[in-house]
Amino acid sequence: MRAVVNLVNGSTVAGLAVAVAGRARVRRAGDGLLVAAGFRWPAPASAFCVGSVLVTRRADAEFRGDRRLFAHEARHATQYACCGGLAMLPLYGAAALVSWTLCGDFGARNVFERRAGLEDGGYSAKPLRGRLRRAAGVRAAGVRGNGKGQTL
């Protein structure tokens, strides 16, 4: 189903265009996914997903052998289908900016990365930035009343 949705919404076609532009070798990976291995352009990660195309700078066998990363990128393919295709890109960008604002890392608090499995994608959880952590700590500790109907 995911493969059909991503084909219809155009995201897989866009992924194939990215793969061809980066001179990657495209092969079927099963479950409606394609792997574009040997991507030659600079990328922020060793693998990323566009539609049902899992793009990686690694060799095909090396990427497929990393089952956790492969599963992580496959979850992103499902996210493309759920987000309506290329609308995933600005949504992901906004989530990355929120994550950066909260903790100084584009992936750690990014809802898309968290739902795809942070550790599987090579990310780790990060604490909130100092000021935000302190503000959250005050809220988590609760608000006490002063006995006169006011809160401190």
mmCIF file with all atom_site columns, C-alpha atoms in Angstrom:
data_model
loop_
_atom_site.group_PDB
_atom_site.id
_atom_site.type_symbol
_atom_site.label_atom_id
_atom_site.label_alt_id
_atom_site.label_comp_id
_atom_site.label_asym_id
_atom_site.label_entity_id
_atom_site.label_seq_id
_atom_site.pdbx_PDB_ins_code
_atom_site.Cartn_x
_atom_site.Cartn_y
_atom_site.Cartn_z
_atom_site.occupancy
_atom_site.B_iso_or_equiv
_atom_site.pdbx_formal_charge
_atom_site.auth_seq_id
_atom_site.auth_comp_id
_atom_site.auth_asym_id
_atom_site.auth_atom_id
_atom_site.pdbx_PDB_model_num
ATOM 1   C CA . MET A 1 1   ? 0.000  0.000  0.000   1.00 0.00 ? 1   MET A CA 1
ATOM 2   C CA . ARG A 1 2   ? 2.796  2.427  0.989   1.00 0.00 ? 2   ARG A CA 1
ATOM 3   C CA . ALA A 1 3   ? 4.547  1.894  -2.365  1.00 0.00 ? 3   ALA A CA 1
ATOM 4   C CA . VAL A 1 4   ? 1.366  2.657  -4.331  1.00 0.00 ? 4   VAL A CA 1
ATOM 5   C CA . VAL A 1 5   ? 0.581  5.761  -2.266  1.00 0.00 ? 5   VAL A CA 1
ATOM 6   C CA . ASN A 1 6   ? 4.136  7.104  -2.654  1.00 0.00 ? 6   ASN A CA 1
ATOM 7   C CA . LEU A 1 7   ? 4.090  6.419  -6.382  1.00 0.00 ? 7   LEU A CA 1
ATOM 8   C CA . VAL A 1 8   ? 0.767  8.233  -6.809  1.00 0.00 ? 8   VAL A CA 1
ATOM 9   C CA . ASN A 1 9   ? 1.769  11.197 -4.612  1.00 0.00 ? 9   ASN A CA 1
ATOM 10  C CA . GLY A 1 10  ? 4.955  11.665 -6.654  1.00 0.00 ? 10  GLY A CA 1
ATOM 11  C CA . SER A 1 11  ? 7.443  11.273 -3.818  1.00 0.00 ? 11  SER A CA 1
ATOM 12  C CA . THR A 1 12  ? 8.951  8.048  -5.175  1.00 0.00 ? 12  THR A CA 1
ATOM 13  C CA . VAL A 1 13  ? 9.419  9.662  -8.586  1.00 0.00 ? 13  VAL A CA 1
ATOM 14  C CA . ALA A 1 14  ? 11.193 12.546 -6.820  1.00 0.00 ? 14  ALA A CA 1
ATOM 15  C CA . GLY A 1 15  ? 13.321 10.028 -4.906  1.00 0.00 ? 15  GLY A CA 1
ATOM 16  C CA . LEU A 1 16  ? 14.331 8.343  -8.149  1.00 0.00 ? 16  LEU A CA 1
ATOM 17  C CA . ALA A 1 17  ? 15.260 11.738 -9.619  1.00 0.00 ? 17  ALA A CA 1
ATOM 18  C CA . VAL A 1 18  ? 17.442 12.453 -6.564  1.00 0.00 ? 18  VAL A CA 1
ATOM 19  C CA . ALA A 1 19  ? 19.063 9.014  -6.889  1.00 0.00 ? 19  ALA A CA 1
ATOM 20  C CA . VAL A 1 20  ? 19.794 9.468  -10.604 1.00 0.00 ? 20  VAL A CA 1
ATOM 21  C CA . ALA A 1 21  ? 21.178 12.977 -10.029 1.00 0.00 ? 21  ALA A CA 1
ATOM 22  C CA . GLY A 1 22  ? 23.475 11.593 -7.322  1.00 0.00 ? 22  GLY A CA 1
ATOM 23  C CA . ARG A 1 23  ? 24.556 8.753  -9.635  1.00 0.00 ? 23  ARG A CA 1
ATOM 24  C CA . ALA A 1 24  ? 23.338 6.063  -7.237  1.00 0.00 ? 24  ALA A CA 1
ATOM 25  C CA . ARG A 1 25  ? 22.573 2.501  -8.302  1.00 0.00 ? 25  ARG A CA 1
ATOM 26  C CA . VAL A 1 26  ? 18.886 1.729  -7.779  1.00 0.00 ? 26  VAL A CA 1
ATOM 27  C CA . ARG A 1 27  ? 17.703 -1.763 -6.875  1.00 0.00 ? 27  ARG A CA 1
ATOM 28  C CA . ARG A 1 28  ? 14.488 -3.243 -5.514  1.00 0.00 ? 28  ARG A CA 1
ATOM 29  C CA . ALA A 1 29  ? 14.650 -4.017 -1.811  1.00 0.00 ? 29  ALA A CA 1
ATOM 30  C CA . GLY A 1 30  ? 11.319 -5.762 -1.297  1.00 0.00 ? 30  GLY A CA 1
ATOM 31  C CA . ASP A 1 31  ? 8.205  -4.501 0.452   1.00 0.00 ? 31  ASP A CA 1
ATOM 32  C CA . GLY A 1 32  ? 7.804  -1.854 -2.261  1.00 0.00 ? 32  GLY A CA 1
ATOM 33  C CA . LEU A 1 33  ? 11.074 -0.143 -1.346  1.00 0.00 ? 33  LEU A CA 1
ATOM 34  C CA . LEU A 1 34  ? 13.979 0.799  -3.579  1.00 0.00 ? 34  LEU A CA 1
ATOM 35  C CA . VAL A 1 35  ? 17.564 1.256  -2.415  1.00 0.00 ? 35  VAL A CA 1
ATOM 36  C CA . ALA A 1 36  ? 19.691 3.859  -4.176  1.00 0.00 ? 36  ALA A CA 1
ATOM 37  C CA . ALA A 1 37  ? 23.217 2.935  -3.074  1.00 0.00 ? 37  ALA A CA 1
ATOM 38  C CA . GLY A 1 38  ? 26.454 4.750  -3.755  1.00 0.00 ? 38  GLY A CA 1
ATOM 39  C CA . PHE A 1 39  ? 24.885 8.229  -3.733  1.00 0.00 ? 39  PHE A CA 1
ATOM 40  C CA . ARG A 1 40  ? 27.724 10.631 -4.574  1.00 0.00 ? 40  ARG A CA 1
ATOM 41  C CA . TRP A 1 41  ? 26.489 14.019 -3.419  1.00 0.00 ? 41  TRP A CA 1
ATOM 42  C CA . PRO A 1 42  ? 27.192 15.347 0.055   1.00 0.00 ? 42  PRO A CA 1
ATOM 43  C CA . ALA A 1 43  ? 24.367 14.497 2.435   1.00 0.00 ? 43  ALA A CA 1
ATOM 44  C CA . PRO A 1 44  ? 23.721 15.295 6.090   1.00 0.00 ? 44  PRO A CA 1
ATOM 45  C CA . ALA A 1 45  ? 23.479 11.559 6.905   1.00 0.00 ? 45  ALA A CA 1
ATOM 46  C CA . SER A 1 46  ? 24.742 8.274  5.489   1.00 0.00 ? 46  SER A CA 1
ATOM 47  C CA . ALA A 1 47  ? 21.154 7.478  4.453   1.00 0.00 ? 47  ALA A CA 1
ATOM 48  C CA . PHE A 1 48  ? 17.908 9.343  3.850   1.00 0.00 ? 48  PHE A CA 1
ATOM 49  C CA . CYS A 1 49  ? 14.551 8.640  2.315   1.00 0.00 ? 49  CYS A CA 1
ATOM 50  C CA . VAL A 1 50  ? 12.488 10.294 -0.424  1.00 0.00 ? 50  VAL A CA 1
ATOM 51  C CA . GLY A 1 51  ? 9.191  8.536  -1.015  1.00 0.00 ? 51  GLY A CA 1
ATOM 52  C CA . SER A 1 52  ? 9.842  4.799  -1.172  1.00 0.00 ? 52  SER A CA 1
ATOM 53  C CA . VAL A 1 53  ? 13.466 5.336  -2.225  1.00 0.00 ? 53  VAL A CA 1
ATOM 54  C CA . LEU A 1 54  ? 16.059 4.764  0.491   1.00 0.00 ? 54  LEU A CA 1
ATOM 55  C CA . VAL A 1 55  ? 19.101 6.744  -0.601  1.00 0.00 ? 55  VAL A CA 1
ATOM 56  C CA . THR A 1 56  ? 22.509 5.968  0.872   1.00 0.00 ? 56  THR A CA 1
ATOM 57  C CA . ARG A 1 57  ? 26.131 6.829  0.292   1.00 0.00 ? 57  ARG A CA 1
ATOM 58  C CA . ARG A 1 58  ? 27.020 3.298  1.432   1.00 0.00 ? 58  ARG A CA 1
ATOM 59  C CA . ALA A 1 59  ? 27.367 0.235  -0.766  1.00 0.00 ? 59  ALA A CA 1
ATOM 60  C CA . ASP A 1 60  ? 24.107 -1.657 -1.275  1.00 0.00 ? 60  ASP A CA 1
ATOM 61  C CA . ALA A 1 61  ? 25.123 -4.762 0.725   1.00 0.00 ? 61  ALA A CA 1
ATOM 62  C CA . GLU A 1 62  ? 26.512 -2.673 3.589   1.00 0.00 ? 62  GLU A CA 1
ATOM 63  C CA . PHE A 1 63  ? 23.305 -0.628 3.836   1.00 0.00 ? 63  PHE A CA 1
ATOM 64  C CA . ARG A 1 64  ? 20.997 -3.647 3.658   1.00 0.00 ? 64  ARG A CA 1
ATOM 65  C CA . GLY A 1 65  ? 23.171 -5.380 6.246   1.00 0.00 ? 65  GLY A CA 1
ATOM 66  C CA . ASP A 1 66  ? 22.484 -2.584 8.733   1.00 0.00 ? 66  ASP A CA 1
ATOM 67  C CA . ARG A 1 67  ? 18.990 -3.830 9.538   1.00 0.00 ? 67  ARG A CA 1
ATOM 68  C CA . ARG A 1 68  ? 18.254 -1.142 12.120  1.00 0.00 ? 68  ARG A CA 1
ATOM 69  C CA . LEU A 1 69  ? 19.110 1.744  9.782   1.00 0.00 ? 69  LEU A CA 1
ATOM 70  C CA . PHE A 1 70  ? 17.265 0.077  6.909   1.00 0.00 ? 70  PHE A CA 1
ATOM 71  C CA . ALA A 1 71  ? 14.143 -0.320 9.096   1.00 0.00 ? 71  ALA A CA 1
ATOM 72  C CA . HIS A 1 72  ? 14.464 3.309  10.246  1.00 0.00 ? 72  HIS A CA 1
ATOM 73  C CA . GLU A 1 73  ? 14.539 4.598  6.664   1.00 0.00 ? 73  GLU A CA 1
ATOM 74  C CA . ALA A 1 74  ? 11.643 2.276  5.725   1.00 0.00 ? 74  ALA A CA 1
ATOM 75  C CA . ARG A 1 75  ? 9.587  3.911  8.494   1.00 0.00 ? 75  ARG A CA 1
ATOM 76  C CA . HIS A 1 76  ? 10.327 7.273  6.875   1.00 0.00 ? 76  HIS A CA 1
ATOM 77  C CA . ALA A 1 77  ? 8.904  5.885  3.611   1.00 0.00 ? 77  ALA A CA 1
ATOM 78  C CA . THR A 1 78  ? 5.671  5.181  5.484   1.00 0.00 ? 78  THR A CA 1
ATOM 79  C CA . GLN A 1 79  ? 5.749  8.730  6.840   1.00 0.00 ? 79  GLN A CA 1
ATOM 80  C CA . TYR A 1 80  ? 5.913  10.061 3.267   1.00 0.00 ? 80  TYR A CA 1
ATOM 81  C CA . ALA A 1 81  ? 2.750  8.108  2.463   1.00 0.00 ? 81  ALA A CA 1
ATOM 82  C CA . CYS A 1 82  ? 0.977  9.393  5.581   1.00 0.00 ? 82  CYS A CA 1
ATOM 83  C CA . CYS A 1 83  ? 2.035  13.018 4.976   1.00 0.00 ? 83  CYS A CA 1
ATOM 84  C CA . GLY A 1 84  ? 0.864  13.126 1.367   1.00 0.00 ? 84  GLY A CA 1
ATOM 85  C CA . GLY A 1 85  ? 4.232  12.790 -0.307  1.00 0.00 ? 85  GLY A CA 1
ATOM 86  C CA . LEU A 1 86  ? 6.527  15.751 -0.746  1.00 0.00 ? 86  LEU A CA 1
ATOM 87  C CA . ALA A 1 87  ? 4.595  17.684 1.908   1.00 0.00 ? 87  ALA A CA 1
ATOM 88  C CA . MET A 1 88  ? 6.783  15.586 4.213   1.00 0.00 ? 88  MET A CA 1
ATOM 89  C CA . LEU A 1 89  ? 9.794  17.779 3.351   1.00 0.00 ? 89  LEU A CA 1
ATOM 90  C CA . PRO A 1 90  ? 8.577  21.070 4.875   1.00 0.00 ? 90  PRO A CA 1
ATOM 91  C CA . LEU A 1 91  ? 6.950  19.172 7.754   1.00 0.00 ? 91  LEU A CA 1
ATOM 92  C CA . TYR A 1 92  ? 10.223 17.390 8.455   1.00 0.00 ? 92  TYR A CA 1
ATOM 93  C CA . GLY A 1 93  ? 12.106 20.692 8.177   1.00 0.00 ? 93  GLY A CA 1
ATOM 94  C CA . ALA A 1 94  ? 9.785  22.333 10.690  1.00 0.00 ? 94  ALA A CA 1
ATOM 95  C CA . ALA A 1 95  ? 10.179 19.383 13.066  1.00 0.00 ? 95  ALA A CA 1
ATOM 96  C CA . ALA A 1 96  ? 13.972 19.612 12.707  1.00 0.00 ? 96  ALA A CA 1
ATOM 97  C CA . LEU A 1 97  ? 13.881 23.319 13.581  1.00 0.00 ? 97  LEU A CA 1
ATOM 98  C CA . VAL A 1 98  ? 11.702 22.646 16.618  1.00 0.00 ? 98  VAL A CA 1
ATOM 99  C CA . SER A 1 99  ? 14.166 19.958 17.697  1.00 0.00 ? 99  SER A CA 1
ATOM 100 C CA . TRP A 1 100 ? 17.102 22.335 17.230  1.00 0.00 ? 100 TRP A CA 1
ATOM 101 C CA . THR A 1 101 ? 15.339 25.012 19.247  1.00 0.00 ? 101 THR A CA 1
ATOM 102 C CA . LEU A 1 102 ? 14.537 22.608 22.078  1.00 0.00 ? 102 LEU A CA 1
ATOM 103 C CA . CYS A 1 103 ? 17.849 20.777 22.393  1.00 0.00 ? 103 CYS A CA 1
ATOM 104 C CA . GLY A 1 104 ? 20.408 21.971 19.833  1.00 0.00 ? 104 GLY A CA 1
ATOM 105 C CA . ASP A 1 105 ? 20.115 18.843 17.662  1.00 0.00 ? 105 ASP A CA 1
ATOM 106 C CA . PHE A 1 106 ? 18.052 18.463 14.482  1.00 0.00 ? 106 PHE A CA 1
ATOM 107 C CA . GLY A 1 107 ? 17.042 14.839 15.148  1.00 0.00 ? 107 GLY A CA 1
ATOM 108 C CA . ALA A 1 108 ? 16.809 14.209 18.881  1.00 0.00 ? 108 ALA A CA 1
ATOM 109 C CA . ARG A 1 109 ? 13.432 15.901 19.418  1.00 0.00 ? 109 ARG A CA 1
ATOM 110 C CA . ASN A 1 110 ? 12.217 15.657 15.803  1.00 0.00 ? 110 ASN A CA 1
ATOM 111 C CA . VAL A 1 111 ? 8.862  13.862 15.836  1.00 0.00 ? 111 VAL A CA 1
ATOM 112 C CA . PHE A 1 112 ? 9.628  12.108 12.536  1.00 0.00 ? 112 PHE A CA 1
ATOM 113 C CA . GLU A 1 113 ? 12.968 10.772 13.777  1.00 0.00 ? 113 GLU A CA 1
ATOM 114 C CA . ARG A 1 114 ? 11.498 9.734  17.105  1.00 0.00 ? 114 ARG A CA 1
ATOM 115 C CA . ARG A 1 115 ? 8.680  7.809  15.418  1.00 0.00 ? 115 ARG A CA 1
ATOM 116 C CA . ALA A 1 116 ? 11.138 6.175  13.017  1.00 0.00 ? 116 ALA A CA 1
ATOM 117 C CA . GLY A 1 117 ? 13.271 5.045  15.980  1.00 0.00 ? 117 GLY A CA 1
ATOM 118 C CA . LEU A 1 118 ? 15.988 7.440  17.139  1.00 0.00 ? 118 LEU A CA 1
ATOM 119 C CA . GLU A 1 119 ? 18.592 4.819  17.952  1.00 0.00 ? 119 GLU A CA 1
ATOM 120 C CA . ASP A 1 120 ? 17.881 2.852  14.768  1.00 0.00 ? 120 ASP A CA 1
ATOM 121 C CA . GLY A 1 121 ? 18.671 5.989  12.769  1.00 0.00 ? 121 GLY A CA 1
ATOM 122 C CA . GLY A 1 122 ? 21.886 6.660  14.692  1.00 0.00 ? 122 GLY A CA 1
ATOM 123 C CA . TYR A 1 123 ? 20.412 9.449  16.817  1.00 0.00 ? 123 TYR A CA 1
ATOM 124 C CA . SER A 1 124 ? 20.403 9.742  20.577  1.00 0.00 ? 124 SER A CA 1
ATOM 125 C CA . ALA A 1 125 ? 18.049 11.503 22.940  1.00 0.00 ? 125 ALA A CA 1
ATOM 126 C CA . LYS A 1 126 ? 19.239 14.910 24.094  1.00 0.00 ? 126 LYS A CA 1
ATOM 127 C CA . PRO A 1 127 ? 18.049 16.949 27.071  1.00 0.00 ? 127 PRO A CA 1
ATOM 128 C CA . LEU A 1 128 ? 16.250 20.241 26.643  1.00 0.00 ? 128 LEU A CA 1
ATOM 129 C CA . ARG A 1 129 ? 18.440 23.329 26.461  1.00 0.00 ? 129 ARG A CA 1
ATOM 130 C CA . GLY A 1 130 ? 19.301 24.794 29.880  1.00 0.00 ? 130 GLY A CA 1
ATOM 131 C CA . ARG A 1 131 ? 16.689 27.537 30.046  1.00 0.00 ? 131 ARG A CA 1
ATOM 132 C CA . LEU A 1 132 ? 13.966 25.247 28.718  1.00 0.00 ? 132 LEU A CA 1
ATOM 133 C CA . ARG A 1 133 ? 15.050 22.461 31.075  1.00 0.00 ? 133 ARG A CA 1
ATOM 134 C CA . ARG A 1 134 ? 14.841 24.823 34.045  1.00 0.00 ? 134 ARG A CA 1
ATOM 135 C CA . ALA A 1 135 ? 11.392 26.072 32.953  1.00 0.00 ? 135 ALA A CA 1
ATOM 136 C CA . ALA A 1 136 ? 10.163 22.498 32.487  1.00 0.00 ? 136 ALA A CA 1
ATOM 137 C CA . GLY A 1 137 ? 11.586 21.572 35.902  1.00 0.00 ? 137 GLY A CA 1
ATOM 138 C CA . VAL A 1 138 ? 9.607  24.327 37.582  1.00 0.00 ? 138 VAL A CA 1
ATOM 139 C CA . ARG A 1 139 ? 6.425  23.154 35.868  1.00 0.00 ? 139 ARG A CA 1
ATOM 140 C CA . ALA A 1 140 ? 7.160  19.514 36.629  1.00 0.00 ? 140 ALA A CA 1
ATOM 141 C CA . ALA A 1 141 ? 7.694  20.308 40.325  1.00 0.00 ? 141 ALA A CA 1
ATOM 142 C CA . GLY A 1 142 ? 4.199  21.763 40.405  1.00 0.00 ? 142 GLY A CA 1
ATOM 143 C CA . VAL A 1 143 ? 2.867  25.138 41.401  1.00 0.00 ? 143 VAL A CA 1
ATOM 144 C CA . ARG A 1 144 ? 2.209  25.771 45.059  1.00 0.00 ? 144 ARG A CA 1
ATOM 145 C CA . GLY A 1 145 ? -0.438 28.083 46.399  1.00 0.00 ? 145 GLY A CA 1
ATOM 146 C CA . ASN A 1 146 ? 0.273  30.680 49.075  1.00 0.00 ? 146 ASN A CA 1
ATOM 147 C CA . GLY A 1 147 ? -2.974 30.134 50.957  1.00 0.00 ? 147 GLY A CA 1
ATOM 148 C CA . LYS A 1 148 ? -4.537 33.356 49.612  1.00 0.00 ? 148 LYS A CA 1
ATOM 149 C CA . GLY A 1 149 ? -5.744 32.017 46.264  1.00 0.00 ? 149 GLY A CA 1
ATOM 150 C CA . GLN A 1 150 ? -2.550 33.053 44.514  1.00 0.00 ? 150 GLN A CA 1
ATOM 151 C CA . THR A 1 151 ? 0.135  30.854 43.085  1.00 0.00 ? 151 THR A CA 1
ATOM 152 C CA . LEU A 1 152 ? 3.825  31.297 43.563  1.00 0.00 ? 152 LEU A CA 1
#
